[in-house]
Amino acid sequence: MKRNYDGCALCDATWGNYWREIEGENTFFCCNICADAYENMLKRVKKETGWDKIDYLEISGNYSAGRTCYATKGDERFDFFFRHEDGEITEFRKLTKD
Amino acid sequence: MWLNREIGKESISAEELSRRLEDYFKGKSISSWIKDHFLSRFYGDTPHRFMIAMQNPSRGMLAGYAYEHHFFLKQWVKSLAYVIAKSDLEEVQRNEIDNMLVEFFGYGGKPSHHELLIRMGEDLGLKKDEIINGSPLPRTQKSIGVWEMICRDNHWLEGMAAMHSLELVANRNLRQMGSRVHYFNEEILGSDRYPKSVVEFLREGYEADVGHSEYSLLLVDRHCTDVNLREEILASYLESEEAFYRYLDARYLRGKEFEAKL
């Protein structure tokens, strides 16, 4: 799965040294909380879309503002917003493009 | 999250991190440092979602505020009581007692902030018993635990800074300090769109919290003469700030729950 971040898969920080296998890839995170949030967010995207895999994920935002994202699979695109607390997803909304 | 927000996202050496943390905590007086950080966290580029909701609050959002804030005020009295018990200074004890009277017990025949809160909740469709005998959301409960711990286990100046900094939230001088929005849309104070009790409750905080927050934080400045204690006070403030952020989330989420019911 391709991503827009080079650092922590959720927040793009480059400090920390926490690794977890996600979608078959050994993925870098700054901490276990970001890893939990990321994993739970991907599960939610798959549940909402019915996709078995995601080709590309783009994230913008932060913990306070929440994160506006989109995921693609082939020609399909899914836009969404989410917030987390301690790694648990506390808000998740599908975004519709105008 | 705190490190990303306050210090930076990039990987740096332990020495550089130490230097940045030292810079982070040094400088201004305690009260100025806290005001700057509070403003940035709750009223900066991304105001908290509860503040955004309070610019045009629904009845449900105000009811959610009333419901969760009851539990906050119950802890408020306990927190201030720890400060009174631990300090020998009469000006500090008097400040806390005056604050308790205004916030929770009432004085001179005037209703307390807590009483005004309950009246607001009732006018918005809640029953008094429902509030008094209810249970807070887990986020509120967790935050209450943080304030209990800070005031019970730490120096009384840490307790004062942790609690009275939170009264900055309704300080009517927020805009002069640089905030883009006030705690709530000030037009509410002259509006007949809401029950009278809503206006009375919001006006009480609007008028009282300037003095409560600013004088109390000046007392912290005045009585902290130890540089190590200064860092402890600022660290306790940061813990309290985080707890308050989550507590405001609870108000917002309870408000959303009530919007569907009321």
XYZ file of C-alpha atoms in Angstrom:
360
model
C 0.000 0.000 0.000
C 1.399 3.413 -0.976
C 1.108 6.370 1.393
C 1.766 10.095 1.359
C 3.803 9.997 4.586
C 7.431 8.862 4.822
C 7.552 8.970 8.656
C 5.015 7.481 11.062
C 2.222 6.083 8.897
C -0.377 8.035 10.891
C 1.273 11.341 11.893
C 4.484 11.506 9.794
C 6.731 11.984 12.844
C 10.231 10.569 12.432
C 11.032 10.116 16.135
C 10.249 6.851 17.895
C 10.909 3.326 16.752
C 7.757 1.246 16.808
C 7.134 -1.260 14.029
C 4.046 -3.324 13.260
C 3.098 -5.542 10.342
C 0.190 -3.901 8.537
C -1.266 -5.307 5.314
C 1.740 -7.596 5.054
C 4.268 -4.735 5.342
C 6.533 -3.972 8.283
C 5.329 -0.414 8.953
C 7.023 2.361 10.951
C 5.148 4.305 13.649
C 6.330 6.770 16.279
C 4.386 4.912 19.000
C 1.903 2.103 19.630
C -1.019 4.566 19.907
C -0.499 5.736 16.314
C -0.189 2.098 15.205
C -3.472 1.178 16.935
C -5.274 4.177 15.417
C -3.902 3.426 11.963
C -4.847 -0.239 12.106
C -8.347 0.506 13.418
C -8.846 3.185 10.758
C -7.875 0.758 7.956
C -10.302 -1.848 9.317
C -13.055 0.758 9.267
C -12.271 1.818 5.680
C -12.391 -1.798 4.522
C -15.667 -2.350 6.362
C -17.241 0.768 4.814
C -16.018 0.068 1.279
C -16.054 -3.718 1.218
C -12.532 -3.623 -0.234
C -10.123 -6.445 0.583
C -7.087 -4.178 0.089
C -6.167 -0.533 -0.302
C -3.781 0.707 -3.014
C -3.110 4.226 -1.745
C -3.869 6.203 1.401
C -3.480 9.939 1.826
C -3.817 11.542 5.275
C -3.853 15.207 6.326
C -4.641 16.798 9.686
C -3.682 16.020 13.242
C -5.010 14.731 16.552
C -6.755 17.981 17.522
C -8.328 18.810 14.174
C -9.044 15.225 13.199
C -7.771 13.730 9.945
C -9.182 14.168 6.459
C -8.150 11.302 4.194
C -8.798 9.404 1.026
C -8.096 5.847 0.024
C -8.086 4.331 -3.432
C -8.404 0.867 -4.889
C -8.021 0.696 -8.639
C -10.300 3.405 -10.060
C -12.357 3.671 -6.873
C -11.812 6.416 -4.299
C -13.154 6.727 -0.726
C -12.930 10.081 1.108
C -13.324 10.117 4.860
C -12.666 11.949 8.128
C -11.737 10.380 11.417
C -10.612 11.108 14.957
C -9.104 8.751 17.472
C -8.434 8.671 21.177
C -5.761 6.377 22.545
C -5.894 4.497 19.244
C -9.654 3.867 19.252
C -11.660 5.494 16.468
C -14.052 7.963 18.094
C -15.425 9.644 14.973
C -15.600 8.355 11.403
C -17.474 10.005 8.526
C -17.598 9.289 4.825
C -16.995 12.538 2.927
C -18.840 13.232 -0.284
C -17.115 15.203 -3.006
C -19.025 18.182 -4.448
C 0.902 13.772 20.205
C 2.157 16.269 22.770
C 5.714 15.929 21.472
C 4.584 16.408 17.860
C 2.528 19.453 18.735
C 4.846 21.224 21.153
C 8.405 20.172 20.334
C 8.449 18.819 16.790
C 7.889 15.755 14.644
C 11.429 15.147 13.505
C 13.845 12.694 15.045
C 16.485 14.567 17.076
C 19.302 13.628 19.449
C 18.725 13.299 23.193
C 20.863 16.426 23.711
C 18.796 18.425 21.248
C 15.560 17.189 22.833
C 16.866 18.228 26.249
C 17.752 21.685 24.922
C 14.345 22.138 23.287
C 12.513 21.056 26.437
C 14.561 23.514 28.483
C 13.653 26.288 26.028
C 10.025 25.181 26.093
C 9.667 25.671 29.833
C 11.795 28.772 30.375
C 11.027 32.432 29.821
C 7.905 34.235 30.851
C 6.148 34.324 34.217
C 4.096 31.232 35.055
C 0.820 33.065 34.466
C 1.886 34.400 31.050
C 3.280 31.038 29.989
C 0.053 29.306 30.943
C -2.132 31.927 29.229
C -0.155 31.590 26.000
C -0.364 27.808 26.022
C -4.029 27.700 26.980
C -4.945 30.134 24.211
C -2.939 28.220 21.648
C -4.426 24.849 22.636
C -8.095 25.788 22.854
C -8.432 28.934 20.746
C -5.560 28.716 18.262
C -5.683 27.664 14.619
C -7.970 24.772 15.519
C -10.363 25.821 18.302
C -11.773 22.881 20.234
C -14.925 21.470 18.634
C -16.977 22.337 21.734
C -16.032 26.025 21.340
C -17.010 25.849 17.667
C -20.350 24.288 18.633
C -20.867 27.049 21.225
C -20.821 29.730 18.527
C -24.355 28.609 17.638
C -25.262 26.071 20.309
C -28.238 23.755 20.020
C -30.413 23.023 23.053
C -28.884 19.541 23.120
C -25.333 20.917 23.181
C -26.175 23.232 26.097
C -27.902 20.371 27.913
C -24.802 18.207 27.387
C -22.757 21.037 28.896
C -25.078 21.212 31.914
C -24.995 17.455 32.453
C -21.227 16.874 32.296
C -20.310 20.137 34.030
C -22.137 19.110 37.199
C -19.490 16.443 37.739
C -16.703 18.883 36.937
C -17.965 21.314 39.598
C -18.261 18.547 42.199
C -14.551 17.858 41.679
C -13.803 21.588 41.564
C -14.757 21.996 45.229
C -12.615 19.042 46.254
C -9.632 20.321 44.273
C -9.826 23.775 45.848
C -10.244 22.205 49.278
C -6.880 20.450 48.823
C -5.284 23.841 48.093
C -6.808 25.327 51.259
C -5.648 22.397 53.359
C -2.090 22.480 52.057
C -1.428 26.230 52.075
C -0.912 28.290 55.224
C -1.395 31.578 53.396
C -4.611 33.384 54.235
C -4.784 35.257 50.907
C -4.692 31.902 49.131
C -7.259 30.310 51.425
C -9.567 33.319 51.087
C -9.232 33.217 47.296
C -10.246 29.559 47.204
C -13.128 30.007 49.651
C -14.485 32.994 47.665
C -14.232 30.948 44.501
C -16.047 27.965 46.038
C -18.884 30.209 47.199
C -19.346 31.697 43.733
C -18.982 28.411 41.894
C -20.750 25.929 44.122
C -22.423 27.173 47.285
C -23.705 30.658 46.487
C -23.272 33.790 48.633
C -25.242 36.858 49.726
C -28.478 35.313 48.540
C -27.100 34.873 45.011
C -27.307 31.467 43.346
C -24.036 29.653 42.709
C -22.711 28.871 39.261
C -23.692 25.258 39.963
C -27.272 26.246 40.776
C -27.479 28.323 37.575
C -26.146 25.311 35.693
C -28.850 23.036 37.077
C -31.547 25.615 36.217
C -30.184 25.785 32.671
C -30.311 21.990 32.400
C -33.897 21.923 33.652
C -35.002 24.603 31.190
C -33.432 22.604 28.390
C -35.451 19.491 29.223
C -33.355 17.629 31.794
C -34.594 16.712 35.251
C -32.554 17.843 38.261
C -32.424 14.273 39.609
C -31.246 13.049 36.240
C -28.209 15.352 36.482
C -27.482 14.921 40.200
C -27.840 11.133 40.185
C -26.397 10.578 36.724
C -23.015 9.285 35.630
C -20.416 11.240 33.696
C -18.986 10.003 30.416
C -15.731 8.042 30.827
C -13.737 10.996 29.448
C -15.133 13.263 32.161
C -14.469 10.619 34.807
C -10.894 10.158 33.612
C -10.277 13.913 33.642
C -11.734 14.248 37.127
C -9.251 11.581 38.219
C -6.374 13.680 36.851
C -7.482 16.797 38.773
C -8.003 14.793 41.949
C -4.523 13.312 41.617
C -2.775 16.642 40.915
C -4.424 18.454 43.838
C -4.192 15.555 46.290
C -0.620 14.438 45.568
C 1.236 17.554 44.397
C 2.240 20.950 45.783
C -0.696 23.313 46.336
C 0.736 25.763 43.782
C 0.516 22.986 41.174
C -3.111 22.447 42.161
C -3.862 26.164 41.900
C -2.281 26.460 38.458
C -3.931 23.257 37.241
C -7.416 24.344 38.303
C -7.537 28.121 37.893
C -5.910 28.021 34.464
C -9.121 26.317 33.324
C -11.101 29.437 34.213
C -9.308 31.147 31.342
C -11.740 29.304 29.090
C -14.531 31.831 29.688
C -12.327 34.882 30.241
C -13.992 37.734 28.376
C -10.571 39.173 27.468
C -9.800 36.196 25.221
C -10.097 38.244 22.058
C -7.670 40.866 23.398
C -5.265 38.010 24.089
C -5.468 36.878 20.450
C -8.329 34.396 20.268
C -10.378 34.425 17.062
C -13.517 33.341 18.905
C -14.922 33.664 22.398
C -15.970 30.656 24.482
C -19.486 31.179 23.186
C -21.126 33.576 20.776
C -21.465 36.719 22.898
C -24.648 37.680 21.047
C -26.356 34.985 23.146
C -26.113 37.342 26.140
C -28.507 39.775 24.452
C -30.622 37.198 22.663
C -34.108 35.913 23.484
C -33.487 32.759 21.478
C -32.472 30.810 24.580
C -34.126 30.369 27.988
C -33.228 33.089 30.514
C -31.329 30.539 32.605
C -28.905 29.900 29.714
C -28.065 33.600 29.491
C -27.713 33.862 33.284
C -25.407 30.858 33.456
C -23.167 32.002 30.613
C -23.083 35.601 31.877
C -21.941 34.454 35.339
C -18.841 32.740 33.937
C -18.230 35.582 31.498
C -18.132 38.109 34.322
C -16.522 36.069 37.090
C -13.811 34.100 35.346
C -11.582 37.077 34.455
C -10.930 37.730 38.132
C -10.945 34.067 39.120
C -8.358 32.987 36.586
C -6.126 36.051 36.475
C -5.895 36.792 40.204
C -5.368 33.122 41.075
C -2.573 32.771 38.540
C -0.975 35.959 39.869
C -0.975 34.345 43.310
C 0.887 31.403 41.778
C 3.453 33.826 40.302
C 3.815 35.580 43.639
C 4.352 32.479 45.756
C 6.510 30.373 43.475
C 10.105 31.292 44.209
C 11.728 27.941 43.425
C 12.815 27.326 39.816
C 12.339 23.554 40.147
C 8.831 24.035 41.485
C 8.148 26.318 38.508
C 8.758 23.404 36.137
C 6.559 21.125 38.248
C 3.763 23.718 38.130
C 3.990 24.011 34.343
C 4.050 20.217 33.977
C 0.948 19.900 36.161
C -0.714 22.609 34.107
C -0.014 20.571 30.944
C -1.571 17.475 32.519
C -4.608 19.533 33.460
C -4.784 21.052 29.966
C -4.889 17.582 28.427
C -7.572 16.480 30.900
C -9.606 19.580 30.072
C -9.328 18.890 26.353
C -10.805 15.445 26.878
C -13.437 16.798 29.231
C -14.566 19.296 26.573
C -14.800 16.349 24.168
C -17.148 14.727 26.684
C -19.329 17.834 26.792
C -19.463 17.832 22.990
C -20.277 14.133 22.755
C -22.956 14.364 25.482
C -24.356 17.347 23.597
C -24.576 15.281 20.408
C -26.307 12.502 22.376
C -28.882 14.981 23.746
C -29.396 16.624 20.352
C -30.949 13.359 19.213
C -33.197 13.140 22.297
C -34.289 16.638 23.329
